[in-house]
Amino acid sequence: DHVELTVIDGDQFEERNKERQRCSGFENKAKNVVGAISAQFPKVHFRTKAEYVTKDNIITLVRDGDVVFLCVDNHATRKLVSDRCQELENVVLISGGNDYTDGNVVLYCRKDGKDSGRPLTKIHPAIANPTDKNPGTLTDQERQGCQEEARVNPQLLFMNLSIASIMLNVYYAHEQGKARFEQVYVDILQQKMRPSPD
């Protein structure tokens, strides 16, 4: 059996990414990821989309029957993907996000047009009413401002890896029919992980 995996990212790989991400020589992050890991997984058919998810392309990027691992750093894109998933008959959405030492993973599913769990916009009101912008709609100058924001508020590798691991765990629990939660919250300083935040 072969699996198709599409990696979507419009961002360019930067020098500061090297401390947390493997570089394979491509400028685009999606191409970097696929270039770095594709040989390790011969049964996976990798595709790359070197673009941001926007309202103009989302219907071709998020389709019925997909399993979506959402790893973005802005609520505008989270809302867009959440809204799109609510339109589909069958979809699994696993969304991960984190601050410096804590974060969460949300699971939302639709099967035969019926919700299993609440969409991201119902769990987190900030996603329903984003104050940020989708990076695909930003000008080059605005995108540079976002890059500066990322330098001021850096990410912690340990936290990123924790969220990635939990996202995979949530997917496995879902596939085994054991996912009886819609959100997992983790704090790596307090070594706490629970089905929802306090």
PDB file of N, CA and C in Angstrom, residues 55-149:
ATOM      1  N   LYS A  55      -8.001  31.494   0.617  1.00  0.00           N
ATOM      2  CA  LYS A  55      -9.377  31.227   0.187  1.00  0.00           C
ATOM      3  C   LYS A  55      -9.443  30.893  -1.295  1.00  0.00           C
ATOM      4  N   ASP A  56      -8.449  31.296  -2.067  1.00  0.00           N
ATOM      5  CA  ASP A  56      -8.442  31.024  -3.507  1.00  0.00           C
ATOM      6  C   ASP A  56      -8.017  29.597  -3.846  1.00  0.00           C
ATOM      7  N   ASN A  57      -7.238  28.943  -2.983  1.00  0.00           N
ATOM      8  CA  ASN A  57      -6.752  27.604  -3.328  1.00  0.00           C
ATOM      9  C   ASN A  57      -7.195  26.498  -2.373  1.00  0.00           C
ATOM     10  N   ILE A  58      -7.896  26.856  -1.303  1.00  0.00           N
ATOM     11  CA  ILE A  58      -8.181  25.859  -0.269  1.00  0.00           C
ATOM     12  C   ILE A  58      -9.034  24.698  -0.774  1.00  0.00           C
ATOM     13  N   ILE A  59      -9.929  24.947  -1.730  1.00  0.00           N
ATOM     14  CA  ILE A  59     -10.776  23.828  -2.186  1.00  0.00           C
ATOM     15  C   ILE A  59      -9.974  22.775  -2.941  1.00  0.00           C
ATOM     16  N   THR A  60      -8.817  23.146  -3.464  1.00  0.00           N
ATOM     17  CA  THR A  60      -7.977  22.152  -4.130  1.00  0.00           C
ATOM     18  C   THR A  60      -6.952  21.536  -3.179  1.00  0.00           C
ATOM     19  N   LEU A  61      -6.690  22.204  -2.052  1.00  0.00           N
ATOM     20  CA  LEU A  61      -5.686  21.719  -1.111  1.00  0.00           C
ATOM     21  C   LEU A  61      -6.282  20.853  -0.002  1.00  0.00           C
ATOM     22  N   VAL A  62      -7.482  21.161   0.446  1.00  0.00           N
ATOM     23  CA  VAL A  62      -8.161  20.393   1.492  1.00  0.00           C
ATOM     24  C   VAL A  62      -9.411  19.785   0.882  1.00  0.00           C
ATOM     25  N   ARG A  63      -9.371  18.450   0.718  1.00  0.00           N
ATOM     26  CA  ARG A  63     -10.442  17.768  -0.028  1.00  0.00           C
ATOM     27  C   ARG A  63     -11.132  16.705   0.822  1.00  0.00           C
ATOM     28  N   ASP A  64     -12.267  16.278   0.334  1.00  0.00           N
ATOM     29  CA  ASP A  64     -13.029  15.247   1.030  1.00  0.00           C
ATOM     30  C   ASP A  64     -12.177  13.984   1.187  1.00  0.00           C
ATOM     31  N   GLY A  65     -12.199  13.422   2.384  1.00  0.00           N
ATOM     32  CA  GLY A  65     -11.441  12.215   2.668  1.00  0.00           C
ATOM     33  C   GLY A  65     -10.040  12.464   3.178  1.00  0.00           C
ATOM     34  N   ASP A  66      -9.612  13.713   3.237  1.00  0.00           N
ATOM     35  CA  ASP A  66      -8.259  14.040   3.683  1.00  0.00           C
ATOM     36  C   ASP A  66      -8.112  13.921   5.200  1.00  0.00           C
ATOM     37  N   VAL A  67      -6.885  13.670   5.620  1.00  0.00           N
ATOM     38  CA  VAL A  67      -6.460  13.835   7.008  1.00  0.00           C
ATOM     39  C   VAL A  67      -5.525  15.037   6.987  1.00  0.00           C
ATOM     40  N   VAL A  68      -5.890  16.077   7.721  1.00  0.00           N
ATOM     41  CA  VAL A  68      -5.148  17.335   7.686  1.00  0.00           C
ATOM     42  C   VAL A  68      -4.408  17.523   9.002  1.00  0.00           C
ATOM     43  N   PHE A  69      -3.088  17.642   8.920  1.00  0.00           N
ATOM     44  CA  PHE A  69      -2.271  18.011  10.063  1.00  0.00           C
ATOM     45  C   PHE A  69      -1.957  19.491   9.903  1.00  0.00           C
ATOM     46  N   LEU A  70      -2.592  20.317  10.714  1.00  0.00           N
ATOM     47  CA  LEU A  70      -2.480  21.766  10.589  1.00  0.00           C
ATOM     48  C   LEU A  70      -1.451  22.290  11.578  1.00  0.00           C
ATOM     49  N   CYS A  71      -0.361  22.846  11.052  1.00  0.00           N
ATOM     50  CA  CYS A  71       0.755  23.323  11.881  1.00  0.00           C
ATOM     51  C   CYS A  71       1.101  24.753  11.494  1.00  0.00           C
ATOM     52  N   VAL A  72       0.149  25.644  11.638  1.00  0.00           N
ATOM     53  CA  VAL A  72       0.389  27.035  11.239  1.00  0.00           C
ATOM     54  C   VAL A  72       0.508  27.910  12.485  1.00  0.00           C
ATOM     55  N   ASP A  73       1.001  29.127  12.282  1.00  0.00           N
ATOM     56  CA  ASP A  73       1.211  30.023  13.416  1.00  0.00           C
ATOM     57  C   ASP A  73       0.300  31.240  13.387  1.00  0.00           C
ATOM     58  N   ASN A  74      -0.850  31.117  12.695  1.00  0.00           N
ATOM     59  CA  ASN A  74      -1.775  32.240  12.666  1.00  0.00           C
ATOM     60  C   ASN A  74      -3.221  31.747  12.669  1.00  0.00           C
ATOM     61  N   HIS A  75      -4.073  32.524  13.355  1.00  0.00           N
ATOM     62  CA  HIS A  75      -5.479  32.138  13.496  1.00  0.00           C
ATOM     63  C   HIS A  75      -6.270  32.315  12.200  1.00  0.00           C
ATOM     64  N   ALA A  76      -5.861  33.245  11.349  1.00  0.00           N
ATOM     65  CA  ALA A  76      -6.591  33.452  10.096  1.00  0.00           C
ATOM     66  C   ALA A  76      -6.577  32.186   9.243  1.00  0.00           C
ATOM     67  N   THR A  77      -5.430  31.521   9.158  1.00  0.00           N
ATOM     68  CA  THR A  77      -5.343  30.274   8.394  1.00  0.00           C
ATOM     69  C   THR A  77      -6.069  29.149   9.121  1.00  0.00           C
ATOM     70  N   ARG A  78      -5.968  29.108  10.442  1.00  0.00           N
ATOM     71  CA  ARG A  78      -6.698  28.086  11.202  1.00  0.00           C
ATOM     72  C   ARG A  78      -8.195  28.187  10.935  1.00  0.00           C
ATOM     73  N   LYS A  79      -8.726  29.402  10.951  1.00  0.00           N
ATOM     74  CA  LYS A  79     -10.160  29.596  10.686  1.00  0.00           C
ATOM     75  C   LYS A  79     -10.517  29.153   9.276  1.00  0.00           C
ATOM     76  N   LEU A  80      -9.703  29.523   8.308  1.00  0.00           N
ATOM     77  CA  LEU A  80      -9.950  29.146   6.922  1.00  0.00           C
ATOM     78  C   LEU A  80     -10.016  27.629   6.767  1.00  0.00           C
ATOM     79  N   VAL A  81      -9.063  26.922   7.359  1.00  0.00           N
ATOM     80  CA  VAL A  81      -9.038  25.463   7.252  1.00  0.00           C
ATOM     81  C   VAL A  81     -10.192  24.842   8.031  1.00  0.00           C
ATOM     82  N   SER A  82     -10.468  25.361   9.214  1.00  0.00           N
ATOM     83  CA  SER A  82     -11.589  24.857  10.013  1.00  0.00           C
ATOM     84  C   SER A  82     -12.908  25.013   9.256  1.00  0.00           C
ATOM     85  N   ASP A  83     -13.124  26.180   8.677  1.00  0.00           N
ATOM     86  CA  ASP A  83     -14.359  26.421   7.906  1.00  0.00           C
ATOM     87  C   ASP A  83     -14.459  25.481   6.713  1.00  0.00           C
ATOM     88  N   ARG A  84     -13.345  25.262   6.032  1.00  0.00           N
ATOM     89  CA  ARG A  84     -13.344  24.354   4.876  1.00  0.00           C
ATOM     90  C   ARG A  84     -13.681  22.929   5.309  1.00  0.00           C
ATOM     91  N   CYS A  85     -13.112  22.485   6.396  1.00  0.00           N
ATOM     92  CA  CYS A  85     -13.380  21.122   6.869  1.00  0.00           C
ATOM     93  C   CYS A  85     -14.854  20.934   7.214  1.00  0.00           C
ATOM     94  N   GLN A  86     -15.509  21.983   7.702  1.00  0.00           N
ATOM     95  CA  GLN A  86     -16.933  21.893   8.028  1.00  0.00           C
ATOM     96  C   GLN A  86     -17.804  21.726   6.790  1.00  0.00           C
ATOM     97  N   GLU A  87     -17.271  22.044   5.623  1.00  0.00           N
ATOM     98  CA  GLU A  87     -18.018  21.897   4.366  1.00  0.00           C
ATOM     99  C   GLU A  87     -17.940  20.490   3.792  1.00  0.00           C
ATOM    100  N   LEU A  88     -16.988  19.689   4.262  1.00  0.00           N
ATOM    101  CA  LEU A  88     -16.721  18.393   3.660  1.00  0.00           C
ATOM    102  C   LEU A  88     -17.563  17.290   4.293  1.00  0.00           C
ATOM    103  N   GLU A  89     -17.735  16.204   3.569  1.00  0.00           N
ATOM    104  CA  GLU A  89     -18.472  15.055   4.089  1.00  0.00           C
ATOM    105  C   GLU A  89     -17.621  14.242   5.061  1.00  0.00           C
ATOM    106  N   ASN A  90     -16.360  14.009   4.678  1.00  0.00           N
ATOM    107  CA  ASN A  90     -15.456  13.176   5.481  1.00  0.00           C
ATOM    108  C   ASN A  90     -14.089  13.847   5.552  1.00  0.00           C
ATOM    109  N   VAL A  91     -13.639  14.124   6.773  1.00  0.00           N
ATOM    110  CA  VAL A  91     -12.340  14.762   6.957  1.00  0.00           C
ATOM    111  C   VAL A  91     -11.892  14.568   8.398  1.00  0.00           C
ATOM    112  N   VAL A  92     -10.591  14.510   8.599  1.00  0.00           N
ATOM    113  CA  VAL A  92      -9.999  14.512   9.938  1.00  0.00           C
ATOM    114  C   VAL A  92      -9.054  15.704   9.978  1.00  0.00           C
ATOM    115  N   LEU A  93      -9.242  16.572  10.963  1.00  0.00           N
ATOM    116  CA  LEU A  93      -8.386  17.736  11.145  1.00  0.00           C
ATOM    117  C   LEU A  93      -7.714  17.634  12.504  1.00  0.00           C
ATOM    118  N   ILE A  94      -6.391  17.638  12.506  1.00  0.00           N
ATOM    119  CA  ILE A  94      -5.603  17.635  13.735  1.00  0.00           C
ATOM    120  C   ILE A  94      -4.761  18.907  13.706  1.00  0.00           C
ATOM    121  N   SER A  95      -5.083  19.822  14.599  1.00  0.00           N
ATOM    122  CA  SER A  95      -4.430  21.131  14.609  1.00  0.00           C
ATOM    123  C   SER A  95      -3.558  21.271  15.843  1.00  0.00           C
ATOM    124  N   GLY A  96      -2.296  21.592  15.643  1.00  0.00           N
ATOM    125  CA  GLY A  96      -1.363  21.795  16.745  1.00  0.00           C
ATOM    126  C   GLY A  96      -0.882  23.229  16.794  1.00  0.00           C
ATOM    127  N   GLY A  97      -0.749  23.747  17.995  1.00  0.00           N
ATOM    128  CA  GLY A  97      -0.232  25.095  18.164  1.00  0.00           C
ATOM    129  C   GLY A  97       0.411  25.231  19.525  1.00  0.00           C
ATOM    130  N   ASN A  98       1.400  26.102  19.635  1.00  0.00           N
ATOM    131  CA  ASN A  98       2.059  26.259  20.921  1.00  0.00           C
ATOM    132  C   ASN A  98       2.648  27.643  21.108  1.00  0.00           C
ATOM    133  N   ASP A  99       2.776  27.981  22.395  1.00  0.00           N
ATOM    134  CA  ASP A  99       3.567  29.128  22.808  1.00  0.00           C
ATOM    135  C   ASP A  99       4.953  28.576  23.126  1.00  0.00           C
ATOM    136  N   TYR A 100       5.693  29.248  23.998  1.00  0.00           N
ATOM    137  CA  TYR A 100       7.072  28.833  24.229  1.00  0.00           C
ATOM    138  C   TYR A 100       7.181  27.497  24.970  1.00  0.00           C
ATOM    139  N   THR A 101       6.364  27.288  26.009  1.00  0.00           N
ATOM    140  CA  THR A 101       6.473  26.047  26.782  1.00  0.00           C
ATOM    141  C   THR A 101       5.143  25.325  26.994  1.00  0.00           C
ATOM    142  N   ASP A 102       4.073  25.788  26.379  1.00  0.00           N
ATOM    143  CA  ASP A 102       2.807  25.071  26.458  1.00  0.00           C
ATOM    144  C   ASP A 102       2.073  25.198  25.134  1.00  0.00           C
ATOM    145  N   GLY A 103       1.093  24.318  24.956  1.00  0.00           N
ATOM    146  CA  GLY A 103       0.344  24.348  23.711  1.00  0.00           C
ATOM    147  C   GLY A 103      -0.768  23.322  23.729  1.00  0.00           C
ATOM    148  N   ASN A 104      -1.439  23.180  22.569  1.00  0.00           N
ATOM    149  CA  ASN A 104      -2.542  22.234  22.493  1.00  0.00           C
ATOM    150  C   ASN A 104      -2.647  21.611  21.115  1.00  0.00           C
ATOM    151  N   VAL A 105      -3.354  20.498  21.101  1.00  0.00           N
ATOM    152  CA  VAL A 105      -3.679  19.804  19.858  1.00  0.00           C
ATOM    153  C   VAL A 105      -5.186  19.578  19.868  1.00  0.00           C
ATOM    154  N   VAL A 106      -5.847  19.949  18.792  1.00  0.00           N
ATOM    155  CA  VAL A 106      -7.302  19.808  18.676  1.00  0.00           C
ATOM    156  C   VAL A 106      -7.620  18.796  17.584  1.00  0.00           C
ATOM    157  N   LEU A 107      -8.589  17.930  17.875  1.00  0.00           N
ATOM    158  CA  LEU A 107      -9.068  16.936  16.913  1.00  0.00           C
ATOM    159  C   LEU A 107     -10.490  17.277  16.511  1.00  0.00           C
ATOM    160  N   TYR A 108     -10.728  17.378  15.211  1.00  0.00           N
ATOM    161  CA  TYR A 108     -12.076  17.612  14.671  1.00  0.00           C
ATOM    162  C   TYR A 108     -12.284  16.659  13.507  1.00  0.00           C
ATOM    163  N   CYS A 109     -13.411  15.976  13.497  1.00  0.00           N
ATOM    164  CA  CYS A 109     -13.703  15.015  12.428  1.00  0.00           C
ATOM    165  C   CYS A 109     -15.113  15.217  11.888  1.00  0.00           C
ATOM    166  N   ARG A 110     -15.264  14.868  10.636  1.00  0.00           N
ATOM    167  CA  ARG A 110     -16.590  14.750  10.032  1.00  0.00           C
ATOM    168  C   ARG A 110     -16.650  13.400   9.338  1.00  0.00           C
ATOM    169  N   LYS A 111     -17.748  12.693   9.562  1.00  0.00           N
ATOM    170  CA  LYS A 111     -17.966  11.413   8.898  1.00  0.00           C
ATOM    171  C   LYS A 111     -19.376  11.401   8.356  1.00  0.00           C
ATOM    172  N   ASP A 112     -19.473  11.168   7.051  1.00  0.00           N
ATOM    173  CA  ASP A 112     -20.770  11.163   6.370  1.00  0.00           C
ATOM    174  C   ASP A 112     -21.552  12.445   6.646  1.00  0.00           C
ATOM    175  N   GLY A 113     -20.842  13.565   6.668  1.00  0.00           N
ATOM    176  CA  GLY A 113     -21.477  14.872   6.823  1.00  0.00           C
ATOM    177  C   GLY A 113     -21.859  15.244   8.239  1.00  0.00           C
ATOM    178  N   LYS A 114     -21.455  14.434   9.228  1.00  0.00           N
ATOM    179  CA  LYS A 114     -21.793  14.727  10.618  1.00  0.00           C
ATOM    180  C   LYS A 114     -20.529  14.990  11.430  1.00  0.00           C
ATOM    181  N   ASP A 115     -20.625  15.990  12.302  1.00  0.00           N
ATOM    182  CA  ASP A 115     -19.484  16.358  13.144  1.00  0.00           C
ATOM    183  C   ASP A 115     -19.233  15.338  14.237  1.00  0.00           C
ATOM    184  N   SER A 116     -17.951  15.126  14.496  1.00  0.00           N
ATOM    185  CA  SER A 116     -17.512  14.409  15.682  1.00  0.00           C
ATOM    186  C   SER A 116     -16.591  15.382  16.398  1.00  0.00           C
ATOM    187  N   GLY A 117     -17.097  16.019  17.416  1.00  0.00           N
ATOM    188  CA  GLY A 117     -16.355  17.081  18.078  1.00  0.00           C
ATOM    189  C   GLY A 117     -16.702  18.437  17.494  1.00  0.00           C
ATOM    190  N   ARG A 118     -16.183  19.452  18.144  1.00  0.00           N
ATOM    191  CA  ARG A 118     -16.440  20.826  17.706  1.00  0.00           C
ATOM    192  C   ARG A 118     -15.303  21.327  16.815  1.00  0.00           C
ATOM    193  N   PRO A 119     -15.637  22.181  15.848  1.00  0.00           N
ATOM    194  CA  PRO A 119     -14.573  22.761  15.020  1.00  0.00           C
ATOM    195  C   PRO A 119     -13.696  23.708  15.840  1.00  0.00           C
ATOM    196  N   LEU A 120     -12.520  24.017  15.301  1.00  0.00           N
ATOM    197  CA  LEU A 120     -11.574  24.893  15.993  1.00  0.00           C
ATOM    198  C   LEU A 120     -12.211  26.206  16.420  1.00  0.00           C
ATOM    199  N   THR A 121     -13.063  26.748  15.561  1.00  0.00           N
ATOM    200  CA  THR A 121     -13.678  28.056  15.816  1.00  0.00           C
ATOM    201  C   THR A 121     -14.648  28.028  16.988  1.00  0.00           C
ATOM    202  N   LYS A 122     -15.142  26.858  17.359  1.00  0.00           N
ATOM    203  CA  LYS A 122     -16.041  26.742  18.517  1.00  0.00           C
ATOM    204  C   LYS A 122     -15.257  26.494  19.806  1.00  0.00           C
ATOM    205  N   ILE A 123     -14.103  25.865  19.697  1.00  0.00           N
ATOM    206  CA  ILE A 123     -13.283  25.575  20.876  1.00  0.00           C
ATOM    207  C   ILE A 123     -12.499  26.807  21.300  1.00  0.00           C
ATOM    208  N   HIS A 124     -11.977  27.541  20.313  1.00  0.00           N
ATOM    209  CA  HIS A 124     -11.148  28.719  20.598  1.00  0.00           C
ATOM    210  C   HIS A 124     -11.748  29.947  19.915  1.00  0.00           C
ATOM    211  N   PRO A 125     -12.438  30.803  20.662  1.00  0.00           N
ATOM    212  CA  PRO A 125     -13.056  32.003  20.072  1.00  0.00           C
ATOM    213  C   PRO A 125     -12.068  32.895  19.323  1.00  0.00           C
ATOM    214  N   ALA A 126     -10.797  32.895  19.737  1.00  0.00           N
ATOM    215  CA  ALA A 126      -9.797  33.726  19.046  1.00  0.00           C
ATOM    216  C   ALA A 126      -9.607  33.275  17.599  1.00  0.00           C
ATOM    217  N   ILE A 127      -9.852  32.001  17.330  1.00  0.00           N
ATOM    218  CA  ILE A 127      -9.749  31.506  15.956  1.00  0.00           C
ATOM    219  C   ILE A 127     -10.972  31.933  15.152  1.00  0.00           C
ATOM    220  N   ALA A 128     -12.133  31.973  15.794  1.00  0.00           N
ATOM    221  CA  ALA A 128     -13.360  32.389  15.110  1.00  0.00           C
ATOM    222  C   ALA A 128     -13.290  33.852  14.677  1.00  0.00           C
ATOM    223  N   ASN A 129     -12.556  34.661  15.433  1.00  0.00           N
ATOM    224  CA  ASN A 129     -12.428  36.092  15.138  1.00  0.00           C
ATOM    225  C   ASN A 129     -10.957  36.486  15.132  1.00  0.00           C
ATOM    226  N   PRO A 130     -10.217  36.041  14.123  1.00  0.00           N
ATOM    227  CA  PRO A 130      -8.765  36.292  14.124  1.00  0.00           C
ATOM    228  C   PRO A 130      -8.432  37.769  13.964  1.00  0.00           C
ATOM    229  N   THR A 131      -7.417  38.201  14.691  1.00  0.00           N
ATOM    230  CA  THR A 131      -6.939  39.574  14.554  1.00  0.00           C
ATOM    231  C   THR A 131      -5.700  39.635  13.666  1.00  0.00           C
ATOM    232  N   ASP A 132      -5.138  38.457  13.351  1.00  0.00           N
ATOM    233  CA  ASP A 132      -3.975  38.423  12.468  1.00  0.00           C
ATOM    234  C   ASP A 132      -4.431  38.205  11.029  1.00  0.00           C
ATOM    235  N   LYS A 133      -3.461  38.115  10.137  1.00  0.00           N
ATOM    236  CA  LYS A 133      -3.772  37.945   8.711  1.00  0.00           C
ATOM    237  C   LYS A 133      -3.184  36.642   8.192  1.00  0.00           C
ATOM    238  N   ASN A 134      -3.827  36.099   7.190  1.00  0.00           N
ATOM    239  CA  ASN A 134      -3.307  34.932   6.488  1.00  0.00           C
ATOM    240  C   ASN A 134      -2.028  35.357   5.760  1.00  0.00           C
ATOM    241  N   PRO A 135      -0.914  34.634   5.943  1.00  0.00           N
ATOM    242  CA  PRO A 135       0.336  35.056   5.297  1.00  0.00           C
ATOM    243  C   PRO A 135       0.253  35.113   3.779  1.00  0.00           C
ATOM    244  N   GLY A 136      -0.681  34.372   3.191  1.00  0.00           N
ATOM    245  CA  GLY A 136      -0.845  34.408   1.743  1.00  0.00           C
ATOM    246  C   GLY A 136      -1.439  35.702   1.231  1.00  0.00           C
ATOM    247  N   THR A 137      -1.984  36.516   2.146  1.00  0.00           N
ATOM    248  CA  THR A 137      -2.576  37.795   1.739  1.00  0.00           C
ATOM    249  C   THR A 137      -1.677  38.983   2.075  1.00  0.00           C
ATOM    250  N   LEU A 138      -0.509  38.718   2.677  1.00  0.00           N
ATOM    251  CA  LEU A 138       0.383  39.792   3.106  1.00  0.00           C
ATOM    252  C   LEU A 138       1.260  40.294   1.966  1.00  0.00           C
ATOM    253  N   THR A 139       1.612  41.560   2.049  1.00  0.00           N
ATOM    254  CA  THR A 139       2.602  42.113   1.129  1.00  0.00           C
ATOM    255  C   THR A 139       3.983  41.670   1.604  1.00  0.00           C
ATOM    256  N   ASP A 140       4.994  41.850   0.778  1.00  0.00           N
ATOM    257  CA  ASP A 140       6.360  41.497   1.171  1.00  0.00           C
ATOM    258  C   ASP A 140       6.790  42.261   2.419  1.00  0.00           C
ATOM    259  N   GLN A 141       6.399  43.533   2.504  1.00  0.00           N
ATOM    260  CA  GLN A 141       6.765  44.349   3.662  1.00  0.00           C
ATOM    261  C   GLN A 141       6.087  43.808   4.925  1.00  0.00           C
ATOM    262  N   GLU A 142       4.795  43.446   4.826  1.00  0.00           N
ATOM    263  CA  GLU A 142       4.093  42.890   5.986  1.00  0.00           C
ATOM    264  C   GLU A 142       4.694  41.542   6.390  1.00  0.00           C
ATOM    265  N   ARG A 143       5.101  40.747   5.407  1.00  0.00           N
ATOM    266  CA  ARG A 143       5.701  39.445   5.696  1.00  0.00           C
ATOM    267  C   ARG A 143       7.035  39.624   6.430  1.00  0.00           C
ATOM    268  N   GLN A 144       7.794  40.665   6.079  1.00  0.00           N
ATOM    269  CA  GLN A 144       9.046  40.949   6.788  1.00  0.00           C
ATOM    270  C   GLN A 144       8.761  41.323   8.239  1.00  0.00           C
ATOM    271  N   GLY A 145       7.640  42.026   8.465  1.00  0.00           N
ATOM    272  CA  GLY A 145       7.232  42.358   9.833  1.00  0.00           C
ATOM    273  C   GLY A 145       6.928  41.101  10.632  1.00  0.00           C
ATOM    274  N   CYS A 146       6.301  40.114   9.988  1.00  0.00           N
ATOM    275  CA  CYS A 146       6.014  38.835  10.648  1.00  0.00           C
ATOM    276  C   CYS A 146       7.301  38.088  10.969  1.00  0.00           C
ATOM    277  N   GLN A 147       8.274  38.173  10.072  1.00  0.00           N
ATOM    278  CA  GLN A 147       9.559  37.517  10.312  1.00  0.00           C
ATOM    279  C   GLN A 147      10.267  38.160  11.502  1.00  0.00           C
ATOM    280  N   GLU A 148      10.131  39.477  11.625  1.00  0.00           N
ATOM    281  CA  GLU A 148      10.716  40.171  12.770  1.00  0.00           C
ATOM    282  C   GLU A 148      10.021  39.745  14.055  1.00  0.00           C
ATOM    283  N   GLU A 149       8.693  39.601  13.997  1.00  0.00           N
ATOM    284  CA  GLU A 149       7.926  39.125  15.153  1.00  0.00           C
ATOM    285  C   GLU A 149       8.416  37.745  15.582  1.00  0.00           C
TER     286      GLU A 149
END
